[in-house]
mmCIF file of C-alpha atoms in Angstrom:
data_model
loop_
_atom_site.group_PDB
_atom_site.id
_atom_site.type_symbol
_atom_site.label_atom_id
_atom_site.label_comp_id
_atom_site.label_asym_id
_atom_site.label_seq_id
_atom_site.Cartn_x
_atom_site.Cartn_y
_atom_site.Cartn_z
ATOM 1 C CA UNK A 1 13.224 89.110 14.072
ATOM 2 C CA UNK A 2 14.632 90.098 10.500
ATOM 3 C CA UNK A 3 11.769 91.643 8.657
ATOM 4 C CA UNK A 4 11.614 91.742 4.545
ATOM 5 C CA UNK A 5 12.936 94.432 2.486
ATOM 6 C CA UNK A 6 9.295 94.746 1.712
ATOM 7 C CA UNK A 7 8.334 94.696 4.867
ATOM 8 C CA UNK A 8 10.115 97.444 6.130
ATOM 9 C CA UNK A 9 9.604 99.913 3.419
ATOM 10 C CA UNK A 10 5.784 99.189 3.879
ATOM 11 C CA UNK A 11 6.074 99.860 7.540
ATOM 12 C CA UNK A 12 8.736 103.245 7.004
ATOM 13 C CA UNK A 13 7.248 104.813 3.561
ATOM 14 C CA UNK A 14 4.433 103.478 2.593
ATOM 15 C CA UNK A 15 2.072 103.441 5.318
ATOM 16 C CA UNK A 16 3.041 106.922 5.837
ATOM 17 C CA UNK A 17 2.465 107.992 2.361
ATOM 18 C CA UNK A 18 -1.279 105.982 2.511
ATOM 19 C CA UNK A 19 -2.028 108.075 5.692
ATOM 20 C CA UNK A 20 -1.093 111.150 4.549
ATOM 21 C CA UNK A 21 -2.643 110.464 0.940
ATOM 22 C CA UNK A 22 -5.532 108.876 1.830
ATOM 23 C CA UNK A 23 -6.508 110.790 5.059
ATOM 24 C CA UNK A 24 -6.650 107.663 7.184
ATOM 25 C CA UNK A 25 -7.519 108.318 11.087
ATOM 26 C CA UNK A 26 -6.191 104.368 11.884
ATOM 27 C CA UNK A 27 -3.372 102.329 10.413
ATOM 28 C CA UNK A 28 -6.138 99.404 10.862
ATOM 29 C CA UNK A 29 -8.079 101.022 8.360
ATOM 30 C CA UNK A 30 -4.603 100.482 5.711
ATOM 31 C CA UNK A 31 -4.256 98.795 2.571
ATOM 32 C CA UNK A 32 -1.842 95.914 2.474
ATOM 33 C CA UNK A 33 -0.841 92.387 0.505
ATOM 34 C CA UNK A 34 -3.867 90.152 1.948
ATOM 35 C CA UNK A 35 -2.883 86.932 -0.417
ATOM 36 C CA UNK A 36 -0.683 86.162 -3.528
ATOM 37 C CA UNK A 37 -2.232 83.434 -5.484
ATOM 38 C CA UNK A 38 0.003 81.345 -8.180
ATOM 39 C CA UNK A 39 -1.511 79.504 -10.827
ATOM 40 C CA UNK A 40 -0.400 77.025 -12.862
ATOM 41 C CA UNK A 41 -2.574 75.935 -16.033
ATOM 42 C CA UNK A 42 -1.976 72.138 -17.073
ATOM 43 C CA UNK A 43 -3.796 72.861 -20.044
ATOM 44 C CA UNK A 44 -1.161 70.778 -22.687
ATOM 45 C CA UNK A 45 -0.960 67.899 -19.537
ATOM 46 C CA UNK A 46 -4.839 67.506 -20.175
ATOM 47 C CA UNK A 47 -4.506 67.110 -23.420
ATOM 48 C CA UNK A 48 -2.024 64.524 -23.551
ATOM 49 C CA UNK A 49 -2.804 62.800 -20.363
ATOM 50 C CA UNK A 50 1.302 62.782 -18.807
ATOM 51 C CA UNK A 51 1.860 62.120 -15.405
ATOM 52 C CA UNK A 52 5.522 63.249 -15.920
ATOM 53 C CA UNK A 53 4.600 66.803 -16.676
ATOM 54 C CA UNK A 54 1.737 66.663 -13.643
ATOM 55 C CA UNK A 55 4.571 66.015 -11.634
ATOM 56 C CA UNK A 56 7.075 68.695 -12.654
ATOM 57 C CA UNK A 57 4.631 71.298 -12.422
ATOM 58 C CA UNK A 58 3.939 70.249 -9.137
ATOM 59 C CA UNK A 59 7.639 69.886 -8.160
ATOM 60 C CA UNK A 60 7.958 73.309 -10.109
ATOM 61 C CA UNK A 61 5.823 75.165 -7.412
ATOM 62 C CA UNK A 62 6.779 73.753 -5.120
ATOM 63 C CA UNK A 63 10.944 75.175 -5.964
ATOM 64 C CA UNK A 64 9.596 78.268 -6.463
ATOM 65 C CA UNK A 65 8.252 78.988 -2.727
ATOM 66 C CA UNK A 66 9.030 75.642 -0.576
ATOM 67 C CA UNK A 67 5.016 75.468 0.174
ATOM 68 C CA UNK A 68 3.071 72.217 -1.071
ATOM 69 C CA UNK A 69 0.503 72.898 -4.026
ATOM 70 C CA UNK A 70 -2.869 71.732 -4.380
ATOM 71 C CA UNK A 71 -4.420 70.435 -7.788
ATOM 72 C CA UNK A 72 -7.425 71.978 -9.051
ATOM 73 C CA UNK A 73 -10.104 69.635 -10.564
ATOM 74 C CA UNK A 74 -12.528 70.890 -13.743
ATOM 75 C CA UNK A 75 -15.823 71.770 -12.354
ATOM 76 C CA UNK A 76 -18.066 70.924 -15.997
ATOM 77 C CA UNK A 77 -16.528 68.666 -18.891
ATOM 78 C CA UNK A 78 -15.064 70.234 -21.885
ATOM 79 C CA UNK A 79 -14.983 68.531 -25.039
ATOM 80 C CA UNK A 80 -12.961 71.198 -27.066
ATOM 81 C CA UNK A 81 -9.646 70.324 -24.204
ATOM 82 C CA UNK A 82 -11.170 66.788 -23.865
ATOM 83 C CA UNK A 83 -11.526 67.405 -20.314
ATOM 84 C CA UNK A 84 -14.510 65.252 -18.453
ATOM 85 C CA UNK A 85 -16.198 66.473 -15.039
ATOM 86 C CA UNK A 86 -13.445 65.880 -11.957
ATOM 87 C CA UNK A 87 -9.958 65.579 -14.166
ATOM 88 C CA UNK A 88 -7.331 67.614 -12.955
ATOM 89 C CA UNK A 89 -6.651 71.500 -14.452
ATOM 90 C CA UNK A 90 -4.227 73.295 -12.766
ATOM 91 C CA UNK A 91 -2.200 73.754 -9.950
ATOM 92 C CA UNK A 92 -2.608 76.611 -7.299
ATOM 93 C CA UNK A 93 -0.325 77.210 -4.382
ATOM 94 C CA UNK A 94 -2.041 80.055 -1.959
ATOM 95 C CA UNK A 95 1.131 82.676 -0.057
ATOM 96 C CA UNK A 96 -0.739 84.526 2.543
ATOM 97 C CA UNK A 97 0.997 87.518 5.300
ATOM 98 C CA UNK A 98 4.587 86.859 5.723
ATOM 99 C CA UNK A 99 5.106 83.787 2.591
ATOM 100 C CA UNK A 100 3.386 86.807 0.560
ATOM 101 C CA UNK A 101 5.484 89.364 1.509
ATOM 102 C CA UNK A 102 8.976 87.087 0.999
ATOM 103 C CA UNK A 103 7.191 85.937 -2.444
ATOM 104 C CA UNK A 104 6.929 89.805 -3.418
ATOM 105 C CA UNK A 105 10.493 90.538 -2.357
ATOM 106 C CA UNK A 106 12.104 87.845 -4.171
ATOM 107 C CA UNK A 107 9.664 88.313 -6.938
ATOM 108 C CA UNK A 108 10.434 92.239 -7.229
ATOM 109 C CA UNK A 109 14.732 91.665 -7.183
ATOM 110 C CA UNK A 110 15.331 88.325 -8.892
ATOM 111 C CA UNK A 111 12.804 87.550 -11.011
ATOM 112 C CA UNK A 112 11.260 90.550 -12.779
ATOM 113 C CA UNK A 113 14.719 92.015 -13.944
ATOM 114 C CA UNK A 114 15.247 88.444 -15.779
ATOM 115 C CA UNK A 115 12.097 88.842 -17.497
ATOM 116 C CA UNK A 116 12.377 89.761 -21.478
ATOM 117 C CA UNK A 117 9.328 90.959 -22.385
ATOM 118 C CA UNK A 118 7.649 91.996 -19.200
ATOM 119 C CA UNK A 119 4.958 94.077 -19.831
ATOM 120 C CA UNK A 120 2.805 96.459 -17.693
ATOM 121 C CA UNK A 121 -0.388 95.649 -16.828
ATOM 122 C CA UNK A 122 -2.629 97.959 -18.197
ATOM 123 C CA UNK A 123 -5.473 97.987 -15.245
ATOM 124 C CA UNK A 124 -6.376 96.186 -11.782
ATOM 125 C CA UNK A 125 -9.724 94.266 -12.477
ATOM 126 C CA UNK A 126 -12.725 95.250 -10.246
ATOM 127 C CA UNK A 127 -11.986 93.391 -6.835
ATOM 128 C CA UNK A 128 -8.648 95.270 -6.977
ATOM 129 C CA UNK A 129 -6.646 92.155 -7.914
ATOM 130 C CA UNK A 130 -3.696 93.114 -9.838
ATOM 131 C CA UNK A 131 -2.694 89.568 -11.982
ATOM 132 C CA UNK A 132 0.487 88.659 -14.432
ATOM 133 C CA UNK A 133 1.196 86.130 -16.461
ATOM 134 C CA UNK A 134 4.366 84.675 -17.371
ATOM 135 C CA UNK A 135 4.361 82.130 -20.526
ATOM 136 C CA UNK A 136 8.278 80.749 -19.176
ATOM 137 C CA UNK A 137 8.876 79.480 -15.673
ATOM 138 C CA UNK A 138 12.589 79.507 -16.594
ATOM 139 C CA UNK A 139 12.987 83.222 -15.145
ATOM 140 C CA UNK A 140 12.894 81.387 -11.666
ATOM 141 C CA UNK A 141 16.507 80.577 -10.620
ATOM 142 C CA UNK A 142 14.903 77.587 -8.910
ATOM 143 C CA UNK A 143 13.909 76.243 -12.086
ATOM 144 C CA UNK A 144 16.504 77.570 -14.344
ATOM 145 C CA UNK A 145 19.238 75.040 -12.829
ATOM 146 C CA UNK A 146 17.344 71.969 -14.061
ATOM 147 C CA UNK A 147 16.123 73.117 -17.762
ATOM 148 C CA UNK A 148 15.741 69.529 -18.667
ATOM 149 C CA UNK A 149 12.298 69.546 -16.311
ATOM 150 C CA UNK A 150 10.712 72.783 -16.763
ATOM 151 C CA UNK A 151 11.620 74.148 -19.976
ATOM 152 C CA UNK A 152 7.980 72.466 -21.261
ATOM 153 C CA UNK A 153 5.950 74.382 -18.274
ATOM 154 C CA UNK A 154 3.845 77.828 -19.658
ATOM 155 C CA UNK A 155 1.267 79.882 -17.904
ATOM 156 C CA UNK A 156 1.932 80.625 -14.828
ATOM 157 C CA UNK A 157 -1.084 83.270 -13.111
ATOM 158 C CA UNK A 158 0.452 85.831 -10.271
ATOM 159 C CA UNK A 159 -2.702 87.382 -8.518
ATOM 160 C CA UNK A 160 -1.726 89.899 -6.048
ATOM 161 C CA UNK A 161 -4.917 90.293 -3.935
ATOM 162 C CA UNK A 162 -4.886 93.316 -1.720
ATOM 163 C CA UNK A 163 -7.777 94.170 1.053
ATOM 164 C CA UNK A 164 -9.404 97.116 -0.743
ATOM 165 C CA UNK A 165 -9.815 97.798 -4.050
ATOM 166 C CA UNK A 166 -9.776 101.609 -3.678
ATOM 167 C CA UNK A 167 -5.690 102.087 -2.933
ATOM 168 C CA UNK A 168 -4.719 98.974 -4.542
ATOM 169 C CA UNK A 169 -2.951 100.538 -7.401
ATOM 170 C CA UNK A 170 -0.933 102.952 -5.390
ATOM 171 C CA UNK A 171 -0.052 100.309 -3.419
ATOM 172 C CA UNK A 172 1.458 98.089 -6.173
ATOM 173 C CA UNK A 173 3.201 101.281 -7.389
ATOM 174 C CA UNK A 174 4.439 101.289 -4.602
ATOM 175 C CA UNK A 175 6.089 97.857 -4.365
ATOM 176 C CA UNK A 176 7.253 98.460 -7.761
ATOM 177 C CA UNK A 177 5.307 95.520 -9.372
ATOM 178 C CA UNK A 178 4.979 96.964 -13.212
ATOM 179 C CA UNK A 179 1.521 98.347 -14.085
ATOM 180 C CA UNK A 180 -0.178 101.279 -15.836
#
């Protein structure tokens, strides 16, 4: 079985640097990628009610890691988006163990480098999430090739959720995802 790039960097370098740096006694007791989480905001769909752009956002997604998205439903109405109780939000598609890993790979080689204005994040929030946002989908090759879809489609959420909150920085350092 071919393992990731990232996969076998975690398993030569970094768990080695975590046990020596962290004074772990079990490699159970390790940090590692529990769940990548990516959110899609349908925030402009809401507004003007299009089925066209609920569908390329799904279909959008969906190029990006092959894996079928769910919709996310508003919990309380909002009058300010003109959103009532049940109406449809978002989009969220869930990577977990080896989808995450391949997700971080690809993310780390193909899509970061095409990013303009990529900027460091400047913390990881209290649960040890570390979470980007990207305002253009179009720095996905995927999505690049048909313009004419996706070129409307903004805000898309990486959370990087990691088991423990206490390494989770190094550990991000260590994949090379940008942050402060």
């Amino acid at each position: 079985m071919i393992d990731s790039r990232i996969t076998s960097h975690y398993n030569k370098t970094i768990s080695k640097e975590l046990v020596h740096k962290f004074d772990y006694l079990n490699f159970h007791e390790l940090i590692n990628l529990e769940k990548i989480v990516l959110n899609l905001s349908l925030k402009s769909s809401v507004l003007n009610k299009t089925d066209k752009e609920l569908i390329d956002s799904l279909l959008a997604l969906y190029l990006i890691r092959g894996s079928v998205p769910e919709l996310t439903f508003a919990k309380k109405s909002n009058l300010k988006l003109r959103l009532q109780k049940k109406d449809y939000s978002g989009i969220t598609l869930i990577l977990k163990k080896k989808a995450a890993t391949n997700f971080v790979d690809f993310f780390i080689h193909f899509v970061a480098p095409r990013i303009k204005n990529l900027k460091p994040i400047h913390k990881i929030d209290n649960k040890g999430n570390l979470t980007l946002y990207l305002s253009s989908l179009l720095s996905f090759t995927q999505l690049e090739l048909n313009y004419q879809h996706f070129h409307i489609l903004k805000d898309l959420t990486i959370t990087f959720v990691f088991n423990s909150k206490k390494q989770s920085k190094f550990l991000s350092s260590s994949y090379r995802i940008p942050i402060r």
